[in-house]
PDB file of C-alpha atoms in Angstrom:
ATOM      1  CA  UNK C  20     -90.877 -39.838 -10.994  1.00  0.00           C
ATOM      2  CA  UNK C  21     -91.878 -42.968  -8.863  1.00  0.00           C
ATOM      3  CA  UNK C  22     -94.159 -42.555  -5.846  1.00  0.00           C
ATOM      4  CA  UNK C  23     -92.640 -44.115  -2.944  1.00  0.00           C
ATOM      5  CA  UNK C  24     -94.394 -46.007  -0.098  1.00  0.00           C
ATOM      6  CA  UNK C  25     -95.733 -43.568   2.572  1.00  0.00           C
ATOM      7  CA  UNK C  26     -95.750 -40.774   0.123  1.00  0.00           C
ATOM      8  CA  UNK C  27     -99.355 -40.216   0.679  1.00  0.00           C
ATOM      9  CA  UNK C  28     -99.476 -40.841   4.296  1.00  0.00           C
ATOM     10  CA  UNK C  29    -101.857 -38.340   6.213  1.00  0.00           C
ATOM     11  CA  UNK C  30    -104.019 -37.889   3.114  1.00  0.00           C
ATOM     12  CA  UNK C  31    -107.541 -39.258   2.134  1.00  0.00           C
ATOM     13  CA  UNK C  32    -108.614 -40.454  -0.982  1.00  0.00           C
ATOM     14  CA  UNK C  33    -111.953 -41.341  -2.538  1.00  0.00           C
ATOM     15  CA  UNK C  34    -112.286 -43.714  -5.305  1.00  0.00           C
ATOM     16  CA  UNK C  35    -115.529 -44.188  -7.090  1.00  0.00           C
ATOM     17  CA  UNK C  36    -116.319 -47.549  -8.830  1.00  0.00           C
ATOM     18  CA  UNK C  37    -113.539 -48.664  -6.368  1.00  0.00           C
ATOM     19  CA  UNK C  38    -114.829 -52.495  -5.745  1.00  0.00           C
ATOM     20  CA  UNK C  39    -113.098 -54.028  -8.523  1.00  0.00           C
ATOM     21  CA  UNK C  40    -111.104 -53.953 -11.702  1.00  0.00           C
ATOM     22  CA  UNK C  41    -109.088 -50.571 -12.118  1.00  0.00           C
ATOM     23  CA  UNK C  42    -110.901 -48.944  -9.339  1.00  0.00           C
ATOM     24  CA  UNK C  43    -109.657 -51.610  -7.012  1.00  0.00           C
ATOM     25  CA  UNK C  44    -106.175 -51.118  -8.257  1.00  0.00           C
ATOM     26  CA  UNK C  45    -106.137 -47.589  -7.478  1.00  0.00           C
ATOM     27  CA  UNK C  46    -107.646 -48.160  -4.132  1.00  0.00           C
ATOM     28  CA  UNK C  47    -104.881 -50.687  -3.481  1.00  0.00           C
ATOM     29  CA  UNK C  48    -102.025 -48.407  -4.971  1.00  0.00           C
ATOM     30  CA  UNK C  49    -103.055 -45.231  -2.879  1.00  0.00           C
ATOM     31  CA  UNK C  50    -103.571 -47.518   0.328  1.00  0.00           C
ATOM     32  CA  UNK C  51     -99.985 -48.830  -0.189  1.00  0.00           C
ATOM     33  CA  UNK C  52     -98.783 -45.385  -0.724  1.00  0.00           C
ATOM     34  CA  UNK C  53    -100.003 -44.526   3.045  1.00  0.00           C
ATOM     35  CA  UNK C  54    -103.345 -42.980   2.109  1.00  0.00           C
ATOM     36  CA  UNK C  55    -106.728 -43.398   3.928  1.00  0.00           C
ATOM     37  CA  UNK C  56    -109.007 -44.952   1.397  1.00  0.00           C
ATOM     38  CA  UNK C  57    -112.774 -44.778   0.755  1.00  0.00           C
ATOM     39  CA  UNK C  58    -113.894 -47.187  -1.834  1.00  0.00           C
ATOM     40  CA  UNK C  59    -117.115 -45.833  -3.141  1.00  0.00           C
ATOM     41  CA  UNK C  60    -119.233 -48.318  -4.983  1.00  0.00           C
ATOM     42  CA  UNK C  61    -122.779 -49.952  -5.557  1.00  0.00           C
ATOM     43  CA  UNK C  62    -121.034 -53.184  -5.399  1.00  0.00           C
ATOM     44  CA  UNK C  63    -121.421 -53.873  -1.596  1.00  0.00           C
ATOM     45  CA  UNK C  64    -120.002 -57.082  -1.112  1.00  0.00           C
ATOM     46  CA  UNK C  65    -117.044 -56.631  -3.370  1.00  0.00           C
ATOM     47  CA  UNK C  66    -116.262 -53.063  -2.028  1.00  0.00           C
ATOM     48  CA  UNK C  67    -116.698 -54.119   1.748  1.00  0.00           C
ATOM     49  CA  UNK C  68    -114.493 -57.273   0.840  1.00  0.00           C
ATOM     50  CA  UNK C  69    -111.753 -55.054  -0.345  1.00  0.00           C
ATOM     51  CA  UNK C  70    -111.934 -52.496   2.381  1.00  0.00           C
ATOM     52  CA  UNK C  71    -111.622 -55.415   4.841  1.00  0.00           C
ATOM     53  CA  UNK C  72    -108.568 -56.720   3.004  1.00  0.00           C
ATOM     54  CA  UNK C  73    -106.887 -53.712   3.085  1.00  0.00           C
ATOM     55  CA  UNK C  74    -107.793 -53.197   6.817  1.00  0.00           C
ATOM     56  CA  UNK C  75    -106.581 -50.114   8.842  1.00  0.00           C
ATOM     57  CA  UNK C  76    -106.944 -46.754   6.959  1.00  0.00           C
ATOM     58  CA  UNK C  77    -109.805 -48.228   4.414  1.00  0.00           C
ATOM     59  CA  UNK C  78    -113.545 -48.128   4.522  1.00  0.00           C
ATOM     60  CA  UNK C  79    -116.262 -48.783   2.179  1.00  0.00           C
ATOM     61  CA  UNK C  80    -119.186 -46.377   1.228  1.00  0.00           C
ATOM     62  CA  UNK C  81    -122.109 -47.274  -0.969  1.00  0.00           C
ATOM     63  CA  UNK C  82    -122.451 -44.917  -3.470  1.00  0.00           C
ATOM     64  CA  UNK C  83    -124.553 -44.219  -6.802  1.00  0.00           C
ATOM     65  CA  UNK C  84    -122.411 -41.559  -8.289  1.00  0.00           C
ATOM     66  CA  UNK C  85    -125.819 -40.312 -10.143  1.00  0.00           C
ATOM     67  CA  UNK C  86    -127.229 -39.530  -6.404  1.00  0.00           C
ATOM     68  CA  UNK C  87    -126.647 -35.914  -5.271  1.00  0.00           C
ATOM     69  CA  UNK C  88    -127.869 -36.819  -1.851  1.00  0.00           C
ATOM     70  CA  UNK C  89    -125.296 -39.945  -1.750  1.00  0.00           C
ATOM     71  CA  UNK C  90    -122.549 -37.576  -2.726  1.00  0.00           C
ATOM     72  CA  UNK C  91    -123.367 -35.207   0.198  1.00  0.00           C
ATOM     73  CA  UNK C  92    -123.298 -38.304   2.496  1.00  0.00           C
ATOM     74  CA  UNK C  93    -120.005 -39.619   1.539  1.00  0.00           C
ATOM     75  CA  UNK C  94    -118.447 -36.042   1.844  1.00  0.00           C
ATOM     76  CA  UNK C  95    -119.911 -35.457   5.363  1.00  0.00           C
ATOM     77  CA  UNK C  96    -119.255 -39.054   6.412  1.00  0.00           C
ATOM     78  CA  UNK C  97    -115.573 -38.836   5.130  1.00  0.00           C
ATOM     79  CA  UNK C  98    -114.974 -35.173   6.578  1.00  0.00           C
ATOM     80  CA  UNK C  99    -116.411 -36.286   9.921  1.00  0.00           C
ATOM     81  CA  UNK C 100    -114.057 -39.306   9.963  1.00  0.00           C
ATOM     82  CA  UNK C 101    -110.880 -38.232   8.554  1.00  0.00           C
ATOM     83  CA  UNK C 102    -111.243 -34.636   8.455  1.00  0.00           C
ATOM     84  CA  UNK C 103    -111.150 -33.921   4.694  1.00  0.00           C
ATOM     85  CA  UNK C 104    -110.652 -35.341   1.406  1.00  0.00           C
ATOM     86  CA  UNK C 105    -107.161 -34.571  -0.642  1.00  0.00           C
ATOM     87  CA  UNK C 106    -107.734 -36.960  -3.440  1.00  0.00           C
ATOM     88  CA  UNK C 107    -110.724 -37.810  -5.534  1.00  0.00           C
ATOM     89  CA  UNK C 108    -110.367 -40.562  -8.233  1.00  0.00           C
ATOM     90  CA  UNK C 109    -113.809 -40.247 -10.364  1.00  0.00           C
ATOM     91  CA  UNK C 110    -113.501 -43.829 -11.899  1.00  0.00           C
ATOM     92  CA  UNK C 111    -116.759 -45.223 -11.876  1.00  0.00           C
ATOM     93  CA  UNK C 112    -118.267 -45.964 -15.514  1.00  0.00           C
ATOM     94  CA  UNK C 113    -120.207 -48.157 -17.715  1.00  0.00           C
ATOM     95  CA  UNK C 114    -120.301 -48.768 -21.450  1.00  0.00           C
ATOM     96  CA  UNK C 115    -122.843 -49.687 -23.917  1.00  0.00           C
ATOM     97  CA  UNK C 116    -123.170 -50.132 -27.615  1.00  0.00           C
ATOM     98  CA  UNK C 117    -125.306 -49.965 -30.638  1.00  0.00           C
ATOM     99  CA  UNK C 118    -125.458 -48.672 -34.030  1.00  0.00           C
ATOM    100  CA  UNK C 119    -126.858 -45.070 -33.878  1.00  0.00           C
ATOM    101  CA  UNK C 120    -130.234 -46.132 -35.666  1.00  0.00           C
ATOM    102  CA  UNK C 121    -130.380 -48.698 -32.541  1.00  0.00           C
ATOM    103  CA  UNK C 122    -128.978 -46.698 -29.857  1.00  0.00           C
ATOM    104  CA  UNK C 123    -131.822 -45.849 -27.538  1.00  0.00           C
ATOM    105  CA  UNK C 124    -132.422 -42.865 -25.377  1.00  0.00           C
ATOM    106  CA  UNK C 125    -132.064 -45.216 -22.393  1.00  0.00           C
ATOM    107  CA  UNK C 126    -128.603 -46.370 -23.405  1.00  0.00           C
ATOM    108  CA  UNK C 127    -127.470 -42.789 -23.818  1.00  0.00           C
ATOM    109  CA  UNK C 128    -128.942 -41.624 -20.388  1.00  0.00           C
ATOM    110  CA  UNK C 129    -127.346 -44.541 -18.704  1.00  0.00           C
ATOM    111  CA  UNK C 130    -123.716 -43.800 -19.784  1.00  0.00           C
ATOM    112  CA  UNK C 131    -124.009 -40.095 -19.633  1.00  0.00           C
ATOM    113  CA  UNK C 132    -125.308 -40.372 -16.262  1.00  0.00           C
ATOM    114  CA  UNK C 133    -122.662 -42.590 -14.612  1.00  0.00           C
ATOM    115  CA  UNK C 134    -119.613 -41.497 -16.747  1.00  0.00           C
ATOM    116  CA  UNK C 135    -120.409 -37.778 -17.057  1.00  0.00           C
ATOM    117  CA  UNK C 136    -122.784 -36.631 -14.881  1.00  0.00           C
ATOM    118  CA  UNK C 137    -121.488 -38.833 -12.033  1.00  0.00           C
ATOM    119  CA  UNK C 138    -117.907 -37.113 -12.476  1.00  0.00           C
ATOM    120  CA  UNK C 139    -119.483 -33.885 -12.331  1.00  0.00           C
ATOM    121  CA  UNK C 140    -121.206 -34.532  -9.220  1.00  0.00           C
ATOM    122  CA  UNK C 141    -118.442 -35.992  -7.674  1.00  0.00           C
ATOM    123  CA  UNK C 142    -116.273 -32.785  -8.427  1.00  0.00           C
ATOM    124  CA  UNK C 143    -118.756 -30.424  -7.232  1.00  0.00           C
ATOM    125  CA  UNK C 144    -118.995 -32.485  -3.916  1.00  0.00           C
ATOM    126  CA  UNK C 145    -115.438 -32.329  -2.880  1.00  0.00           C
ATOM    127  CA  UNK C 146    -114.773 -28.890  -3.962  1.00  0.00           C
ATOM    128  CA  UNK C 147    -115.558 -27.256  -0.713  1.00  0.00           C
ATOM    129  CA  UNK C 148    -113.723 -29.477   1.595  1.00  0.00           C
ATOM    130  CA  UNK C 149    -110.679 -29.074  -0.905  1.00  0.00           C
ATOM    131  CA  UNK C 150    -110.830 -25.251  -0.889  1.00  0.00           C
ATOM    132  CA  UNK C 151    -111.006 -25.191   2.867  1.00  0.00           C
ATOM    133  CA  UNK C 152    -107.792 -26.907   3.050  1.00  0.00           C
ATOM    134  CA  UNK C 153    -106.249 -25.127   0.037  1.00  0.00           C
ATOM    135  CA  UNK C 154    -105.291 -27.823  -1.933  1.00  0.00           C
ATOM    136  CA  UNK C 155    -106.554 -31.113  -3.451  1.00  0.00           C
ATOM    137  CA  UNK C 156    -106.123 -33.335  -6.543  1.00  0.00           C
ATOM    138  CA  UNK C 157    -109.204 -34.565  -8.509  1.00  0.00           C
ATOM    139  CA  UNK C 158    -108.426 -37.378 -11.007  1.00  0.00           C
ATOM    140  CA  UNK C 159    -110.912 -37.953 -13.684  1.00  0.00           C
ATOM    141  CA  UNK C 160    -110.542 -41.322 -15.447  1.00  0.00           C
ATOM    142  CA  UNK C 161    -111.609 -40.637 -19.139  1.00  0.00           C
ATOM    143  CA  UNK C 162    -110.442 -43.127 -21.854  1.00  0.00           C
ATOM    144  CA  UNK C 163    -108.451 -43.401 -25.044  1.00  0.00           C
ATOM    145  CA  UNK C 164    -112.201 -43.028 -26.500  1.00  0.00           C
ATOM    146  CA  UNK C 165    -112.179 -39.390 -25.086  1.00  0.00           C
ATOM    147  CA  UNK C 166    -109.769 -38.597 -27.767  1.00  0.00           C
ATOM    148  CA  UNK C 167    -111.103 -40.397 -30.900  1.00  0.00           C
ATOM    149  CA  UNK C 168    -114.403 -41.676 -32.330  1.00  0.00           C
ATOM    150  CA  UNK C 169    -115.374 -45.297 -31.931  1.00  0.00           C
ATOM    151  CA  UNK C 170    -118.423 -46.960 -33.859  1.00  0.00           C
ATOM    152  CA  UNK C 171    -121.244 -47.954 -31.803  1.00  0.00           C
ATOM    153  CA  UNK C 172    -119.926 -46.411 -28.615  1.00  0.00           C
ATOM    154  CA  UNK C 173    -121.683 -43.128 -28.803  1.00  0.00           C
ATOM    155  CA  UNK C 174    -122.813 -42.485 -25.486  1.00  0.00           C
ATOM    156  CA  UNK C 175    -119.507 -43.648 -23.965  1.00  0.00           C
ATOM    157  CA  UNK C 176    -117.304 -41.729 -26.404  1.00  0.00           C
ATOM    158  CA  UNK C 177    -119.374 -38.516 -25.894  1.00  0.00           C
ATOM    159  CA  UNK C 178    -119.066 -39.103 -22.010  1.00  0.00           C
ATOM    160  CA  UNK C 179    -115.383 -39.619 -22.076  1.00  0.00           C
ATOM    161  CA  UNK C 180    -115.053 -36.255 -24.243  1.00  0.00           C
ATOM    162  CA  UNK C 181    -117.041 -34.485 -21.851  1.00  0.00           C
ATOM    163  CA  UNK C 182    -114.896 -35.638 -18.911  1.00  0.00           C
ATOM    164  CA  UNK C 183    -111.988 -34.552 -20.587  1.00  0.00           C
ATOM    165  CA  UNK C 184    -113.811 -30.932 -21.278  1.00  0.00           C
ATOM    166  CA  UNK C 185    -115.049 -30.869 -17.749  1.00  0.00           C
ATOM    167  CA  UNK C 186    -111.432 -31.609 -16.567  1.00  0.00           C
ATOM    168  CA  UNK C 187    -110.166 -28.486 -18.316  1.00  0.00           C
ATOM    169  CA  UNK C 188    -112.772 -26.024 -17.260  1.00  0.00           C
ATOM    170  CA  UNK C 189    -112.179 -27.075 -13.491  1.00  0.00           C
ATOM    171  CA  UNK C 190    -108.387 -26.873 -13.774  1.00  0.00           C
ATOM    172  CA  UNK C 191    -108.720 -23.386 -14.884  1.00  0.00           C
ATOM    173  CA  UNK C 192    -111.470 -22.524 -12.219  1.00  0.00           C
ATOM    174  CA  UNK C 193    -109.622 -24.044  -9.351  1.00  0.00           C
ATOM    175  CA  UNK C 194    -106.166 -23.431  -9.675  1.00  0.00           C
ATOM    176  CA  UNK C 195    -106.098 -20.471  -7.727  1.00  0.00           C
ATOM    177  CA  UNK C 196    -107.382 -22.591  -4.787  1.00  0.00           C
ATOM    178  CA  UNK C 197    -104.724 -24.900  -5.144  1.00  0.00           C
ATOM    179  CA  UNK C 198    -106.803 -27.774  -6.518  1.00  0.00           C
ATOM    180  CA  UNK C 199    -105.300 -29.612  -9.428  1.00  0.00           C
ATOM    181  CA  UNK C 200    -107.783 -31.435 -11.871  1.00  0.00           C
ATOM    182  CA  UNK C 201    -106.389 -33.928 -14.536  1.00  0.00           C
ATOM    183  CA  UNK C 202    -107.695 -36.814 -16.543  1.00  0.00           C
ATOM    184  CA  UNK C 203    -106.085 -40.162 -17.363  1.00  0.00           C
ATOM    185  CA  UNK C 204    -106.937 -41.858 -20.566  1.00  0.00           C
ATOM    186  CA  UNK C 205    -106.555 -45.573 -20.365  1.00  0.00           C
ATOM    187  CA  UNK C 206    -106.138 -47.913 -23.495  1.00  0.00           C
ATOM    188  CA  UNK C 207    -106.700 -51.556 -23.734  1.00  0.00           C
ATOM    189  CA  UNK C 208    -106.056 -52.715 -19.888  1.00  0.00           C
ATOM    190  CA  UNK C 209    -106.323 -56.601 -19.224  1.00  0.00           C
ATOM    191  CA  UNK C 210    -109.359 -56.790 -16.833  1.00  0.00           C
ATOM    192  CA  UNK C 211    -112.131 -58.778 -16.365  1.00  0.00           C
ATOM    193  CA  UNK C 212    -114.065 -56.512 -18.811  1.00  0.00           C
ATOM    194  CA  UNK C 213    -111.892 -56.916 -21.629  1.00  0.00           C
ATOM    195  CA  UNK C 214    -111.005 -60.840 -21.385  1.00  0.00           C
ATOM    196  CA  UNK C 215    -112.413 -61.212 -24.968  1.00  0.00           C
ATOM    197  CA  UNK C 216    -110.199 -59.130 -26.764  1.00  0.00           C
ATOM    198  CA  UNK C 217    -106.872 -60.328 -27.753  1.00  0.00           C
ATOM    199  CA  UNK C 218    -104.185 -57.496 -27.268  1.00  0.00           C
ATOM    200  CA  UNK C 219    -102.071 -59.010 -30.021  1.00  0.00           C
ATOM    201  CA  UNK C 220    -104.471 -57.849 -32.783  1.00  0.00           C
ATOM    202  CA  UNK C 221    -104.416 -54.051 -31.451  1.00  0.00           C
ATOM    203  CA  UNK C 222    -102.172 -51.346 -32.780  1.00  0.00           C
ATOM    204  CA  UNK C 223     -99.978 -51.120 -29.848  1.00  0.00           C
ATOM    205  CA  UNK C 224     -96.431 -49.997 -30.422  1.00  0.00           C
ATOM    206  CA  UNK C 225     -95.174 -51.304 -26.968  1.00  0.00           C
ATOM    207  CA  UNK C 226     -96.514 -54.749 -28.025  1.00  0.00           C
ATOM    208  CA  UNK C 227     -98.724 -55.880 -25.040  1.00  0.00           C
ATOM    209  CA  UNK C 228    -101.957 -54.960 -23.319  1.00  0.00           C
ATOM    210  CA  UNK C 229    -101.839 -52.617 -20.165  1.00  0.00           C
ATOM    211  CA  UNK C 230    -101.970 -54.095 -16.690  1.00  0.00           C
ATOM    212  CA  UNK C 231    -104.082 -52.163 -13.898  1.00  0.00           C
ATOM    213  CA  UNK C 232    -100.955 -51.260 -12.327  1.00  0.00           C
ATOM    214  CA  UNK C 233     -99.714 -49.467 -15.430  1.00  0.00           C
ATOM    215  CA  UNK C 234    -102.725 -47.040 -14.896  1.00  0.00           C
ATOM    216  CA  UNK C 235    -102.453 -46.944 -10.970  1.00  0.00           C
ATOM    217  CA  UNK C 236     -99.311 -45.551 -11.006  1.00  0.00           C
ATOM    218  CA  UNK C 237    -100.292 -42.787 -13.067  1.00  0.00           C
ATOM    219  CA  UNK C 238    -103.064 -42.326 -10.279  1.00  0.00           C
ATOM    220  CA  UNK C 239    -100.432 -42.132  -7.719  1.00  0.00           C
ATOM    221  CA  UNK C 240     -98.359 -39.781  -9.398  1.00  0.00           C
ATOM    222  CA  UNK C 241    -101.340 -37.083  -9.729  1.00  0.00           C
ATOM    223  CA  UNK C 242    -102.106 -37.957  -6.351  1.00  0.00           C
ATOM    224  CA  UNK C 243     -98.972 -37.008  -4.970  1.00  0.00           C
ATOM    225  CA  UNK C 244     -96.826 -33.678  -4.888  1.00  0.00           C
ATOM    226  CA  UNK C 245     -94.588 -35.120  -7.382  1.00  0.00           C
ATOM    227  CA  UNK C 246     -97.102 -33.669  -9.868  1.00  0.00           C
ATOM    228  CA  UNK C 247     -97.771 -30.521  -8.118  1.00  0.00           C
ATOM    229  CA  UNK C 248     -97.203 -28.315 -11.049  1.00  0.00           C
ATOM    230  CA  UNK C 249     -99.556 -30.628 -13.347  1.00  0.00           C
ATOM    231  CA  UNK C 250    -103.198 -29.383 -13.787  1.00  0.00           C
ATOM    232  CA  UNK C 251    -105.398 -29.563 -16.698  1.00  0.00           C
ATOM    233  CA  UNK C 252    -103.375 -32.239 -18.433  1.00  0.00           C
ATOM    234  CA  UNK C 253    -104.673 -35.314 -20.292  1.00  0.00           C
ATOM    235  CA  UNK C 254    -102.445 -38.218 -19.611  1.00  0.00           C
ATOM    236  CA  UNK C 255    -102.899 -40.991 -21.973  1.00  0.00           C
ATOM    237  CA  UNK C 256    -101.859 -44.559 -20.616  1.00  0.00           C
ATOM    238  CA  UNK C 257    -102.371 -46.864 -23.681  1.00  0.00           C
ATOM    239  CA  UNK C 258     -98.866 -47.964 -25.001  1.00  0.00           C
ATOM    240  CA  UNK C 259     -98.949 -45.959 -27.994  1.00  0.00           C
ATOM    241  CA  UNK C 260    -102.088 -47.384 -29.520  1.00  0.00           C
ATOM    242  CA  UNK C 261    -103.923 -43.972 -30.388  1.00  0.00           C
ATOM    243  CA  UNK C 262    -100.425 -43.143 -32.130  1.00  0.00           C
ATOM    244  CA  UNK C 263     -99.881 -46.433 -33.602  1.00  0.00           C
ATOM    245  CA  UNK C 264    -103.045 -46.677 -35.865  1.00  0.00           C
ATOM    246  CA  UNK C 265    -101.673 -49.049 -38.646  1.00  0.00           C
ATOM    247  CA  UNK C 266     -98.475 -49.912 -36.718  1.00  0.00           C
ATOM    248  CA  UNK C 267     -99.011 -53.718 -37.214  1.00  0.00           C
TER     249      UNK C 267
END
């Protein structure tokens, strides 16, 4: 079901890692659908520039997702300005890699801290205001690496599996409060982070790499009433890559 312009009018959405890449595409899409959007990121210059470009109904907030106090500040500031939070998109993430015998504790702690602990802290921070409103949508961005194993991406894979599991436990716990919690699992998406990869060599049945708006459309679906009976789901947005191993 398509999400029409104005569908999210009156709602407030927070997008972490929202200053660039996929996060910026989510922020733009939510804003275009009528939502007030908080772009939350450690990238101050890019985040503020995006908020300024979007203009009315957009604001930038500096946020390190691993900082509990920063989350408390973001929620208080947003509730004070716009009355509450209806949608949280936990998008902030990093990746690192090394063969397991060279995978340092520092690498592990860094990727688990941002990708998994940051998602946990975000969920925990917004639940009270969502409960007070009797509804909300939490959208956790996992990955196809949260569905399968990948060599050298040990911390990233563990974190994305963790995001998937956290999503399901929260969906069960929060359903009675009207809060829906779902995860999105993007595959190869054409962004600045993937410019060195040729999608033509990947086993993608649809025959192309994904575009940011391919994932943003799913975010809009989960943010809107079009998905009002969807919770605990894992939506795979990969052109069939995870079912197309050996396709080419």
